[in-house]
PDB file of C-alpha atoms and ligand atoms in Angstrom:
ATOM      1  CA  MET A   1      19.422 -21.609  -4.662  1.00 77.00           C
ATOM      2  CA  ALA A   2      20.678 -19.098  -2.086  1.00 85.00           C
ATOM      3  CA  SER A   3      18.340 -17.640   0.521  1.00 89.00           C
ATOM      4  CA  ALA A   4      16.829 -14.383  -0.698  1.00 87.00           C
ATOM      5  CA  LEU A   5      17.907 -12.824   2.595  1.00 89.00           C
ATOM      6  CA  SER A   6      21.597 -13.715   2.062  1.00 93.00           C
ATOM      7  CA  ALA A   7      22.159 -10.688  -0.217  1.00 95.00           C
ATOM      8  CA  PRO A   8      24.717  -8.225   1.269  1.00 96.00           C
ATOM      9  CA  HIS A   9      22.267  -5.304   1.557  1.00 96.00           C
ATOM     10  CA  PHE A  10      20.305  -7.289   4.156  1.00 97.00           C
ATOM     11  CA  HIS A  11      23.375  -7.639   6.423  1.00 96.00           C
ATOM     12  CA  ASP A  12      25.931  -4.982   5.708  1.00 96.00           C
ATOM     13  CA  GLU A  13      25.108  -1.325   6.403  1.00 95.00           C
ATOM     14  CA  ASP A  14      27.407   0.032   3.654  1.00 94.00           C
ATOM     15  CA  ALA A  15      25.851  -2.335   1.131  1.00 96.00           C
ATOM     16  CA  ALA A  16      22.379  -1.308   2.335  1.00 96.00           C
ATOM     17  CA  PHE A  17      23.172   2.380   1.747  1.00 96.00           C
ATOM     18  CA  ALA A  18      24.592   1.617  -1.713  1.00 95.00           C
ATOM     19  CA  TYR A  19      21.498  -0.429  -2.548  1.00 95.00           C
ATOM     20  CA  VAL A  20      19.058   2.287  -1.482  1.00 93.00           C
ATOM     21  CA  GLU A  21      21.077   5.116  -3.062  1.00 94.00           C
ATOM     22  CA  ALA A  22      21.173   3.323  -6.417  1.00 92.00           C
ATOM     23  CA  ARG A  23      17.370   3.149  -6.398  1.00 88.00           C
ATOM     24  CA  VAL A  24      16.463   6.495  -4.869  1.00 85.00           C
ATOM     25  CA  TRP A  25      19.132   8.413  -6.812  1.00 89.00           C
ATOM     26  CA  PRO A  26      19.527   6.597 -10.143  1.00 88.00           C
ATOM     27  CA  GLU A  27      21.155   9.744 -11.604  1.00 92.00           C
ATOM     28  CA  GLY A  28      23.441  10.334  -8.600  1.00 93.00           C
ATOM     29  CA  PRO A  29      22.955  12.045  -5.211  1.00 95.00           C
ATOM     30  CA  THR A  30      20.379  14.839  -4.957  1.00 91.00           C
ATOM     31  CA  CYS A  31      20.455  17.331  -2.066  1.00 92.00           C
ATOM     32  CA  PRO A  32      17.121  17.144  -0.198  1.00 87.00           C
ATOM     33  CA  HIS A  33      17.640  20.691   1.150  1.00 90.00           C
ATOM     34  CA  CYS A  34      18.076  22.655  -2.095  1.00 92.00           C
ATOM     35  CA  GLY A  35      17.495  20.036  -4.803  1.00 89.00           C
ATOM     36  CA  GLY A  36      21.049  20.496  -6.066  1.00 91.00           C
ATOM     37  CA  VAL A  37      22.752  17.676  -7.963  1.00 92.00           C
ATOM     38  CA  GLU A  38      26.155  19.272  -8.573  1.00 93.00           C
ATOM     39  CA  ARG A  39      29.041  19.970  -6.236  1.00 94.00           C
ATOM     40  CA  ILE A  40      28.097  17.135  -3.908  1.00 96.00           C
ATOM     41  CA  SER A  41      30.811  15.185  -2.097  1.00 95.00           C
ATOM     42  CA  LYS A  42      30.671  12.018  -0.093  1.00 94.00           C
ATOM     43  CA  MET A  43      32.030  12.585   3.417  1.00 92.00           C
ATOM     44  CA  GLN A  44      34.692  10.056   4.288  1.00 87.00           C
ATOM     45  CA  GLY A  45      36.532   9.357   7.503  1.00 82.00           C
ATOM     46  CA  LYS A  46      36.189   6.946  10.383  1.00 81.00           C
ATOM     47  CA  SER A  47      33.966   9.086  12.583  1.00 82.00           C
ATOM     48  CA  THR A  48      31.644  10.177   9.776  1.00 86.00           C
ATOM     49  CA  ARG A  49      28.218   8.566   9.921  1.00 87.00           C
ATOM     50  CA  LYS A  50      27.281   6.227   7.123  1.00 90.00           C
ATOM     51  CA  GLY A  51      26.048   7.537   3.825  1.00 93.00           C
ATOM     52  CA  LEU A  52      26.819  11.170   4.636  1.00 95.00           C
ATOM     53  CA  TYR A  53      27.109  13.664   1.771  1.00 96.00           C
ATOM     54  CA  LYS A  54      27.708  17.376   1.753  1.00 96.00           C
ATOM     55  CA  CYS A  55      26.117  19.750  -0.704  1.00 96.00           C
ATOM     56  CA  TYR A  56      28.497  22.629  -1.545  1.00 96.00           C
ATOM     57  CA  GLN A  57      25.654  24.681  -3.039  1.00 95.00           C
ATOM     58  CA  CYS A  58      23.746  25.084   0.242  1.00 95.00           C
ATOM     59  CA  ARG A  59      26.586  23.806   2.444  1.00 96.00           C
ATOM     60  CA  LYS A  60      24.342  21.322   4.267  1.00 95.00           C
ATOM     61  CA  PRO A  61      24.970  17.641   4.987  1.00 95.00           C
ATOM     62  CA  PHE A  62      22.485  14.904   4.088  1.00 94.00           C
ATOM     63  CA  THR A  63      21.980  11.160   3.664  1.00 93.00           C
ATOM     64  CA  VAL A  64      19.622   9.127   1.491  1.00 92.00           C
ATOM     65  CA  ARG A  65      17.410   8.516   4.544  1.00 90.00           C
ATOM     66  CA  MET A  66      16.496  12.181   4.692  1.00 87.00           C
ATOM     67  CA  GLY A  67      13.026  13.061   3.413  1.00 78.00           C
ATOM     68  CA  THR A  68      11.945   9.427   3.313  1.00 81.00           C
ATOM     69  CA  VAL A  69      10.146   7.104   5.734  1.00 80.00           C
ATOM     70  CA  PHE A  70      13.611   6.112   6.988  1.00 87.00           C
ATOM     71  CA  GLU A  71      14.192   9.554   8.453  1.00 82.00           C
ATOM     72  CA  SER A  72      14.425   9.981  12.214  1.00 64.00           C
ATOM     73  CA  SER A  73      14.512   6.231  12.751  1.00 78.00           C
ATOM     74  CA  HIS A  74      17.424   4.684  14.607  1.00 87.00           C
ATOM     75  CA  VAL A  75      16.889   1.287  13.032  1.00 94.00           C
ATOM     76  CA  PRO A  76      19.812   0.391  10.723  1.00 95.00           C
ATOM     77  CA  LEU A  77      19.014   0.533   7.026  1.00 95.00           C
ATOM     78  CA  HIS A  78      19.781  -3.152   6.423  1.00 97.00           C
ATOM     79  CA  ILE A  79      17.167  -4.099   9.045  1.00 96.00           C
ATOM     80  CA  TRP A  80      14.681  -1.797   7.322  1.00 95.00           C
ATOM     81  CA  LEU A  81      15.378  -3.619   4.057  1.00 96.00           C
ATOM     82  CA  GLN A  82      14.772  -6.980   5.730  1.00 96.00           C
ATOM     83  CA  ALA A  83      11.491  -5.700   7.160  1.00 96.00           C
ATOM     84  CA  MET A  84      10.405  -4.338   3.779  1.00 94.00           C
ATOM     85  CA  TYR A  85      11.254  -7.594   2.049  1.00 94.00           C
ATOM     86  CA  LEU A  86       9.222  -9.585   4.566  1.00 95.00           C
ATOM     87  CA  VAL A  87       6.183  -7.299   4.443  1.00 93.00           C
ATOM     88  CA  ALA A  88       6.289  -7.032   0.637  1.00 92.00           C
ATOM     89  CA  GLY A  89       6.620 -10.798   0.272  1.00 90.00           C
ATOM     90  CA  SER A  90       3.983 -12.048   2.714  1.00 90.00           C
ATOM     91  CA  LYS A  91       0.746 -12.497   0.811  1.00 85.00           C
ATOM     92  CA  LYS A  92      -1.487 -12.109   3.850  1.00 86.00           C
ATOM     93  CA  GLY A  93       0.763  -9.648   5.649  1.00 90.00           C
ATOM     94  CA  ILE A  94       3.022 -10.101   8.660  1.00 93.00           C
ATOM     95  CA  SER A  95       2.139  -9.042  12.185  1.00 92.00           C
ATOM     96  CA  SER A  96       4.253  -6.596  14.192  1.00 92.00           C
ATOM     97  CA  ASN A  97       4.795  -9.329  16.791  1.00 94.00           C
ATOM     98  CA  GLN A  98       6.180 -11.678  14.156  1.00 95.00           C
ATOM     99  CA  LEU A  99       8.323  -8.928  12.656  1.00 95.00           C
ATOM    100  CA  ALA A 100       9.692  -8.075  16.115  1.00 97.00           C
ATOM    101  CA  ARG A 101      10.644 -11.707  16.817  1.00 97.00           C
ATOM    102  CA  THR A 102      12.175 -12.296  13.383  1.00 96.00           C
ATOM    103  CA  LEU A 103      14.211  -9.083  13.288  1.00 96.00           C
ATOM    104  CA  GLY A 104      15.077  -8.814  16.972  1.00 96.00           C
ATOM    105  CA  LEU A 105      13.226  -5.526  17.474  1.00 96.00           C
ATOM    106  CA  THR A 106      10.852  -4.423  20.206  1.00 96.00           C
ATOM    107  CA  VAL A 107       7.174  -4.773  19.305  1.00 94.00           C
ATOM    108  CA  LYS A 108       6.831  -1.008  19.489  1.00 94.00           C
ATOM    109  CA  THR A 109       9.624  -0.490  16.963  1.00 95.00           C
ATOM    110  CA  ALA A 110       8.314  -3.252  14.681  1.00 95.00           C
ATOM    111  CA  TRP A 111       4.858  -1.687  14.816  1.00 91.00           C
ATOM    112  CA  PHE A 112       6.329   1.673  13.866  1.00 90.00           C
ATOM    113  CA  LEU A 113       8.256   0.164  10.938  1.00 92.00           C
ATOM    114  CA  SER A 114       5.143  -1.682   9.748  1.00 91.00           C
ATOM    115  CA  HIS A 115       3.133   1.507   9.711  1.00 87.00           C
ATOM    116  CA  ARG A 116       5.805   3.388   7.820  1.00 87.00           C
ATOM    117  CA  ILE A 117       6.115   0.585   5.296  1.00 90.00           C
ATOM    118  CA  ARG A 118       2.351   0.695   4.765  1.00 89.00           C
ATOM    119  CA  GLU A 119       2.611   4.421   4.209  1.00 84.00           C
ATOM    120  CA  ALA A 120       5.220   3.777   1.494  1.00 84.00           C
ATOM    121  CA  MET A 121       2.793   1.300  -0.084  1.00 88.00           C
ATOM    122  CA  ARG A 122       0.099   3.954  -0.399  1.00 83.00           C
ATOM    123  CA  GLY A 123      -0.312   4.414  -4.135  1.00 69.00           C
ATOM    124  CA  GLY A 124      -1.049   8.095  -4.491  1.00 68.00           C
ATOM    125  CA  ASP A 125      -2.043   7.178  -8.045  1.00 73.00           C
ATOM    126  CA  LEU A 126      -4.680   9.690  -9.098  1.00 77.00           C
ATOM    127  CA  SER A 127      -4.996   8.443 -12.665  1.00 88.00           C
ATOM    128  CA  LEU A 128      -8.284   6.878 -13.753  1.00 94.00           C
ATOM    129  CA  MET A 129      -8.612   3.101 -13.750  1.00 95.00           C
ATOM    130  CA  GLY A 130      -9.735   1.186 -16.821  1.00 94.00           C
ATOM    131  CA  GLY A 131     -10.435   2.911 -20.126  1.00 94.00           C
ATOM    132  CA  GLU A 132     -10.106   1.652 -23.713  1.00 94.00           C
ATOM    133  CA  GLY A 133     -13.060  -0.688 -23.326  1.00 94.00           C
ATOM    134  CA  GLY A 134     -11.567  -2.470 -20.316  1.00 95.00           C
ATOM    135  CA  VAL A 135     -13.469  -3.899 -17.368  1.00 96.00           C
ATOM    136  CA  VAL A 136     -13.479  -2.650 -13.770  1.00 97.00           C
ATOM    137  CA  GLU A 137     -15.248  -4.776 -11.173  1.00 97.00           C
ATOM    138  CA  VAL A 138     -16.719  -2.910  -8.205  1.00 97.00           C
ATOM    139  CA  ASP A 139     -17.881  -4.493  -4.968  1.00 97.00           C
ATOM    140  CA  GLU A 140     -18.124  -3.735  -1.291  1.00 96.00           C
ATOM    141  CA  THR A 141     -17.715  -5.857   1.798  1.00 94.00           C
ATOM    142  CA  PHE A 142     -18.176  -5.718   5.552  1.00 92.00           C
ATOM    143  CA  ILE A 143     -15.275  -6.631   7.792  1.00 88.00           C
ATOM    144  CA  GLY A 144     -14.662  -6.699  11.564  1.00 80.00           C
ATOM    145  CA  ASN A 145     -16.852  -4.902  14.070  1.00 79.00           C
ATOM    146  CA  ILE A 146     -16.309  -1.233  14.808  1.00 78.00           C
ATOM    147  CA  PRO A 147     -15.281  -1.267  18.489  1.00 74.00           C
ATOM    148  CA  GLY A 148     -18.137  -0.137  20.714  1.00 76.00           C
ATOM    149  CA  ALA A 149     -20.705   0.037  17.923  1.00 78.00           C
ATOM    150  CA  PRO A 150     -24.013  -1.626  18.844  1.00 79.00           C
ATOM    151  CA  VAL A 151     -24.675  -4.727  16.743  1.00 80.00           C
ATOM    152  CA  LYS A 152     -27.413  -4.041  14.199  1.00 77.00           C
ATOM    153  CA  GLN A 153     -28.894  -5.746  11.218  1.00 74.00           C
ATOM    154  CA  GLY A 154     -27.584  -4.615   7.857  1.00 74.00           C
ATOM    155  CA  GLY A 155     -23.964  -4.472   9.008  1.00 77.00           C
ATOM    156  CA  GLN A 156     -23.898  -0.871  10.319  1.00 79.00           C
ATOM    157  CA  HIS A 157     -21.684  -2.010  13.204  1.00 85.00           C
ATOM    158  CA  LYS A 158     -19.021  -3.344  10.852  1.00 89.00           C
ATOM    159  CA  MET A 159     -16.284  -1.567   8.924  1.00 91.00           C
ATOM    160  CA  LYS A 160     -17.065  -1.166   5.245  1.00 93.00           C
ATOM    161  CA  VAL A 161     -14.712  -1.409   2.308  1.00 95.00           C
ATOM    162  CA  LEU A 162     -15.289  -0.598  -1.346  1.00 97.00           C
ATOM    163  CA  ALA A 163     -12.867  -2.104  -3.887  1.00 97.00           C
ATOM    164  CA  LEU A 164     -12.298  -1.499  -7.592  1.00 97.00           C
ATOM    165  CA  VAL A 165     -10.277  -4.016  -9.596  1.00 97.00           C
ATOM    166  CA  HIS A 166      -9.219  -3.421 -13.196  1.00 96.00           C
ATOM    167  CA  ARG A 167      -9.431  -6.826 -14.808  1.00 94.00           C
ATOM    168  CA  GLU A 168      -6.942  -6.269 -17.653  1.00 93.00           C
ATOM    169  CA  SER A 169      -4.056  -4.823 -15.589  1.00 91.00           C
ATOM    170  CA  GLY A 170      -4.943  -6.624 -12.343  1.00 92.00           C
ATOM    171  CA  GLN A 171      -4.635  -3.362 -10.367  1.00 92.00           C
ATOM    172  CA  SER A 172      -6.795  -2.794  -7.309  1.00 94.00           C
ATOM    173  CA  ARG A 173      -7.867   0.280  -5.359  1.00 95.00           C
ATOM    174  CA  ALA A 174      -9.792  -0.045  -2.094  1.00 95.00           C
ATOM    175  CA  PHE A 175     -11.490   2.547   0.114  1.00 95.00           C
ATOM    176  CA  VAL A 176     -12.945   2.715   3.601  1.00 94.00           C
ATOM    177  CA  VAL A 177     -16.539   3.975   3.341  1.00 95.00           C
ATOM    178  CA  ASP A 178     -18.852   5.164   6.126  1.00 91.00           C
ATOM    179  CA  LYS A 179     -21.947   3.651   4.609  1.00 91.00           C
ATOM    180  CA  VAL A 180     -22.818   1.262   1.847  1.00 92.00           C
ATOM    181  CA  ASP A 181     -25.198   3.486  -0.044  1.00 93.00           C
ATOM    182  CA  ARG A 182     -25.407   5.449  -3.263  1.00 94.00           C
ATOM    183  CA  GLU A 183     -24.090   8.689  -1.709  1.00 95.00           C
ATOM    184  CA  SER A 184     -20.940   7.028  -0.378  1.00 95.00           C
ATOM    185  CA  ILE A 185     -20.150   4.730  -3.291  1.00 96.00           C
ATOM    186  CA  ILE A 186     -21.116   6.353  -6.587  1.00 96.00           C
ATOM    187  CA  PRO A 187     -18.791   9.409  -6.218  1.00 95.00           C
ATOM    188  CA  ILE A 188     -15.794   7.103  -5.654  1.00 96.00           C
ATOM    189  CA  VAL A 189     -16.712   5.060  -8.716  1.00 96.00           C
ATOM    190  CA  MET A 190     -17.109   8.252 -10.793  1.00 95.00           C
ATOM    191  CA  GLN A 191     -13.837   9.756  -9.590  1.00 95.00           C
ATOM    192  CA  ASN A 192     -11.673   6.688 -10.113  1.00 96.00           C
ATOM    193  CA  ILE A 193     -12.871   4.977 -13.276  1.00 97.00           C
ATOM    194  CA  ASP A 194     -12.328   6.114 -16.868  1.00 97.00           C
ATOM    195  CA  ARG A 195     -15.593   6.690 -18.756  1.00 97.00           C
ATOM    196  CA  GLU A 196     -14.485   4.305 -21.546  1.00 96.00           C
ATOM    197  CA  THR A 197     -14.865   1.315 -19.239  1.00 96.00           C
ATOM    198  CA  TYR A 198     -17.373  -1.462 -18.630  1.00 95.00           C
ATOM    199  CA  VAL A 199     -18.289  -1.359 -14.957  1.00 96.00           C
ATOM    200  CA  LEU A 200     -19.418  -4.623 -13.369  1.00 96.00           C
ATOM    201  CA  THR A 201     -21.214  -4.781 -10.028  1.00 96.00           C
ATOM    202  CA  ASP A 202     -23.710  -6.974  -8.257  1.00 92.00           C
ATOM    203  CA  GLU A 203     -27.414  -6.202  -8.261  1.00 91.00           C
ATOM    204  CA  ALA A 204     -27.370  -4.000  -5.122  1.00 91.00           C
ATOM    205  CA  GLY A 205     -29.734  -1.055  -5.329  1.00 91.00           C
ATOM    206  CA  HIS A 206     -27.052   1.601  -4.910  1.00 92.00           C
ATOM    207  CA  TYR A 207     -25.557   0.694  -8.307  1.00 93.00           C
ATOM    208  CA  LYS A 208     -28.865   0.982 -10.164  1.00 91.00           C
ATOM    209  CA  GLY A 209     -29.299   3.444 -13.064  1.00 84.00           C
ATOM    210  CA  GLN A 210     -26.773   6.251 -13.518  1.00 86.00           C
ATOM    211  CA  LEU A 211     -23.624   4.139 -14.134  1.00 93.00           C
ATOM    212  CA  ARG A 212     -25.077   2.834 -17.411  1.00 91.00           C
ATOM    213  CA  ASP A 213     -25.360   6.389 -18.743  1.00 92.00           C
ATOM    214  CA  VAL A 214     -21.909   7.507 -17.637  1.00 94.00           C
ATOM    215  CA  PHE A 215     -19.735   4.542 -18.556  1.00 96.00           C
ATOM    216  CA  LEU A 216     -19.385   2.430 -21.689  1.00 94.00           C
ATOM    217  CA  GLY A 217     -21.663  -0.096 -20.057  1.00 93.00           C
ATOM    218  CA  HIS A 218     -22.790  -1.432 -16.710  1.00 94.00           C
ATOM    219  CA  GLY A 219     -23.229  -5.148 -16.106  1.00 92.00           C
ATOM    220  CA  ARG A 220     -24.944  -6.400 -12.968  1.00 91.00           C
ATOM    221  CA  VAL A 221     -24.608  -9.906 -11.596  1.00 88.00           C
ATOM    222  CA  ASN A 222     -27.724 -11.173  -9.909  1.00 81.00           C
ATOM    223  CA  HIS A 223     -26.290 -13.142  -7.009  1.00 76.00           C
ATOM    224  CA  SER A 224     -29.678 -13.684  -5.394  1.00 71.00           C
ATOM    225  CA  ALA A 225     -30.871 -15.523  -8.498  1.00 67.00           C
ATOM    226  CA  GLY A 226     -27.890 -17.849  -8.273  1.00 67.00           C
ATOM    227  CA  GLU A 227     -26.268 -16.167 -11.235  1.00 66.00           C
ATOM    228  CA  TYR A 228     -22.593 -15.856 -10.392  1.00 61.00           C
ATOM    229  CA  VAL A 229     -20.950 -16.040 -13.786  1.00 63.00           C
ATOM    230  CA  ARG A 230     -22.553 -14.887 -17.005  1.00 65.00           C
ATOM    231  CA  GLY A 231     -19.809 -14.754 -19.624  1.00 72.00           C
ATOM    232  CA  ARG A 232     -17.586 -11.820 -18.757  1.00 80.00           C
ATOM    233  CA  ILE A 233     -20.243 -10.365 -16.470  1.00 85.00           C
ATOM    234  CA  HIS A 234     -19.021 -11.484 -13.078  1.00 89.00           C
ATOM    235  CA  THR A 235     -17.331  -9.988 -10.047  1.00 92.00           C
ATOM    236  CA  ASN A 236     -15.106 -12.972  -9.200  1.00 92.00           C
ATOM    237  CA  THR A 237     -11.910 -10.922  -9.490  1.00 94.00           C
ATOM    238  CA  VAL A 238     -12.857  -8.323  -6.878  1.00 95.00           C
ATOM    239  CA  GLU A 239     -14.263 -11.093  -4.658  1.00 95.00           C
ATOM    240  CA  GLY A 240     -10.866 -12.810  -4.906  1.00 94.00           C
ATOM    241  CA  TYR A 241      -9.259  -9.565  -3.735  1.00 95.00           C
ATOM    242  CA  PHE A 242     -11.585  -9.431  -0.712  1.00 95.00           C
ATOM    243  CA  SER A 243     -10.857 -13.036   0.108  1.00 94.00           C
ATOM    244  CA  ILE A 244      -7.087 -12.397   0.413  1.00 92.00           C
ATOM    245  CA  PHE A 245      -7.749  -9.212   2.360  1.00 92.00           C
ATOM    246  CA  LYS A 246     -10.081 -10.918   4.825  1.00 92.00           C
ATOM    247  CA  ARG A 247      -7.818 -13.903   5.369  1.00 90.00           C
ATOM    248  CA  GLY A 248      -4.974 -11.518   6.148  1.00 89.00           C
ATOM    249  CA  MET A 249      -6.992  -9.235   8.391  1.00 88.00           C
ATOM    250  CA  ARG A 250      -8.522 -12.125  10.302  1.00 85.00           C
ATOM    251  CA  GLY A 251      -5.521 -14.457  10.447  1.00 81.00           C
ATOM    252  CA  VAL A 252      -2.553 -12.111  10.680  1.00 81.00           C
ATOM    253  CA  TYR A 253      -3.715  -8.735  11.929  1.00 78.00           C
ATOM    254  CA  GLN A 254      -6.685  -9.898  14.004  1.00 74.00           C
ATOM    255  CA  TRP A 255      -8.562  -6.898  12.684  1.00 68.00           C
ATOM    256  CA  CYS A 256      -7.558  -3.347  13.493  1.00 74.00           C
ATOM    257  CA  ALA A 257      -9.008  -0.043  14.587  1.00 77.00           C
ATOM    258  CA  GLU A 258     -11.097   1.653  11.918  1.00 80.00           C
ATOM    259  CA  LYS A 259      -8.774   4.671  11.873  1.00 83.00           C
ATOM    260  CA  HIS A 260      -5.929   2.407  10.649  1.00 85.00           C
ATOM    261  CA  LEU A 261      -7.979   0.384   8.177  1.00 90.00           C
ATOM    262  CA  HIS A 262      -7.012   2.526   5.171  1.00 90.00           C
ATOM    263  CA  ARG A 263      -3.339   1.734   5.839  1.00 89.00           C
ATOM    264  CA  TYR A 264      -3.985  -2.007   5.742  1.00 90.00           C
ATOM    265  CA  LEU A 265      -5.968  -1.541   2.549  1.00 92.00           C
ATOM    266  CA  ALA A 266      -2.960   0.243   1.043  1.00 92.00           C
ATOM    267  CA  GLU A 267      -0.801  -2.732   2.023  1.00 93.00           C
ATOM    268  CA  PHE A 268      -3.116  -5.297   0.441  1.00 93.00           C
ATOM    269  CA  ASP A 269      -3.618  -3.106  -2.643  1.00 93.00           C
ATOM    270  CA  PHE A 270       0.121  -2.819  -3.063  1.00 93.00           C
ATOM    271  CA  ARG A 271       0.792  -6.543  -2.880  1.00 93.00           C
ATOM    272  CA  TYR A 272      -2.244  -7.387  -5.014  1.00 93.00           C
ATOM    273  CA  SER A 273      -1.309  -4.867  -7.704  1.00 91.00           C
ATOM    274  CA  ASN A 274       2.303  -6.091  -7.711  1.00 91.00           C
ATOM    275  CA  ARG A 275       1.664  -9.806  -7.416  1.00 90.00           C
ATOM    276  CA  ALA A 276       3.478 -12.768  -8.902  1.00 87.00           C
ATOM    277  CA  ALA A 277       0.642 -13.454 -11.352  1.00 86.00           C
ATOM    278  CA  LEU A 278       1.478 -10.046 -12.868  1.00 88.00           C
ATOM    279  CA  ASP A 279       5.117 -11.112 -13.270  1.00 88.00           C
ATOM    280  CA  CYS A 280       6.291  -9.225 -10.197  1.00 88.00           C
ATOM    281  CA  ASN A 281       8.584 -11.398  -8.057  1.00 91.00           C
ATOM    282  CA  ASP A 282       9.463 -10.803  -4.409  1.00 90.00           C
ATOM    283  CA  SER A 283      12.647  -8.818  -5.134  1.00 89.00           C
ATOM    284  CA  GLU A 284      10.972  -6.632  -7.722  1.00 90.00           C
ATOM    285  CA  ARG A 285       8.055  -6.021  -5.342  1.00 92.00           C
ATOM    286  CA  ALA A 286      10.477  -5.013  -2.566  1.00 91.00           C
ATOM    287  CA  ASP A 287      12.211  -2.648  -5.011  1.00 89.00           C
ATOM    288  CA  ARG A 288       8.888  -1.070  -5.998  1.00 88.00           C
ATOM    289  CA  LEU A 289       8.173  -0.603  -2.308  1.00 89.00           C
ATOM    290  CA  LEU A 290      11.537   1.091  -1.890  1.00 88.00           C
ATOM    291  CA  ARG A 291      10.643   3.546  -4.660  1.00 83.00           C
ATOM    292  CA  GLY A 292       7.532   4.400  -2.644  1.00 80.00           C
ATOM    293  CA  ILE A 293       9.566   5.548   0.343  1.00 73.00           C
ATOM    294  CA  VAL A 294      10.698   8.804  -1.211  1.00 61.00           C
ATOM    295  CA  GLY A 295       8.842  11.744   0.225  1.00 55.00           C
ATOM    296  CA  LYS A 296       6.663   9.588   2.491  1.00 59.00           C
ATOM    297  CA  ARG A 297       6.945  10.539   6.119  1.00 49.00           C
ATOM    298  CA  LEU A 298       4.856   9.654   9.130  1.00 44.00           C
ATOM    299  CA  THR A 299       4.955  12.033  12.021  1.00 41.00           C
ATOM    300  CA  TYR A 300       4.933  11.307  15.701  1.00 37.00           C
ATOM    301  CA  GLN A 301       1.360  12.574  15.908  1.00 38.00           C
ATOM    302  CA  THR A 302      -0.071  10.167  13.364  1.00 41.00           C
ATOM    303  CA  THR A 303       1.440   7.001  14.778  1.00 41.00           C
ATOM    304  CA  CYS A 304       1.992   7.805  18.461  1.00 38.00           C
ATOM    305  CA  ALA A 305       5.246   5.867  18.555  1.00 40.00           C
ATOM    306  CA  ARG A 306       8.828   6.368  17.556  1.00 38.00           C
ATOM    307  CA  ALA A 307      11.375   3.779  16.553  1.00 39.00           C
TER     308      ALA A 307
HETATM  309 ZN1   ZN B 428      21.939  21.634  -1.122  1.00 77.84          ZN
END
């Protein structure tokens, strides 16, 4: 079996452009300036930069990098594709230091690429989870200390994450929350889960009441009574999600600042929701990531670095 990284689009810049264009423009080139799809010509010639097209409707030049997370980056496209393949394929993530060493980039550039890749992984899926009598497990967890926060009982000094996992499709959606209480958690549950769903939580007080009346049903696992699995009433799936997330955050990313936590959650959500157990292999996952790049841009202000 050949190395996955031996494919031409990981080494050759022309092949990389062809690979990305075929996925971003399945119907042929589209002008990012005016949206035109007709009267577009590929610019040829030795001094022309790679992948350059000209739109004869608005008379402006463009490439497939324009309007995507690849824009305004000087990193060659085939290196981007290598980086995306590595990030998409590493179950617990890959640190910027590792990415820099593997790809021969500076740490600053690797960090910038990582952040942009995470941005492309952000779902933006506003549809409701569950429905049709399916099951969504809901749980929250504490991770890493908030820098500078005084250590208190009850975990106030830690970062807090709420996760929803749809058992039938295996899709996850995780959120950073300020507090673990009814006011912070219930609105997220209401806004993200279809009413025709069984919601499963633990016995924590903030889940009490209310959910039972809104959803098809609400099952609560009583962990304190040693009751972890009662038929289909368990939260093992969402706990499995947290376990991968924590191993990655502790082992690979050595935690992160709270302001970046939502990006890491997007990364773990993406890999979890497109995992091998759901018949998504590494190449397919990298391709799905590529589809996420369109229209996703990070500005200088939000990342404080430029590749
Ligand atoms: Zn145009």
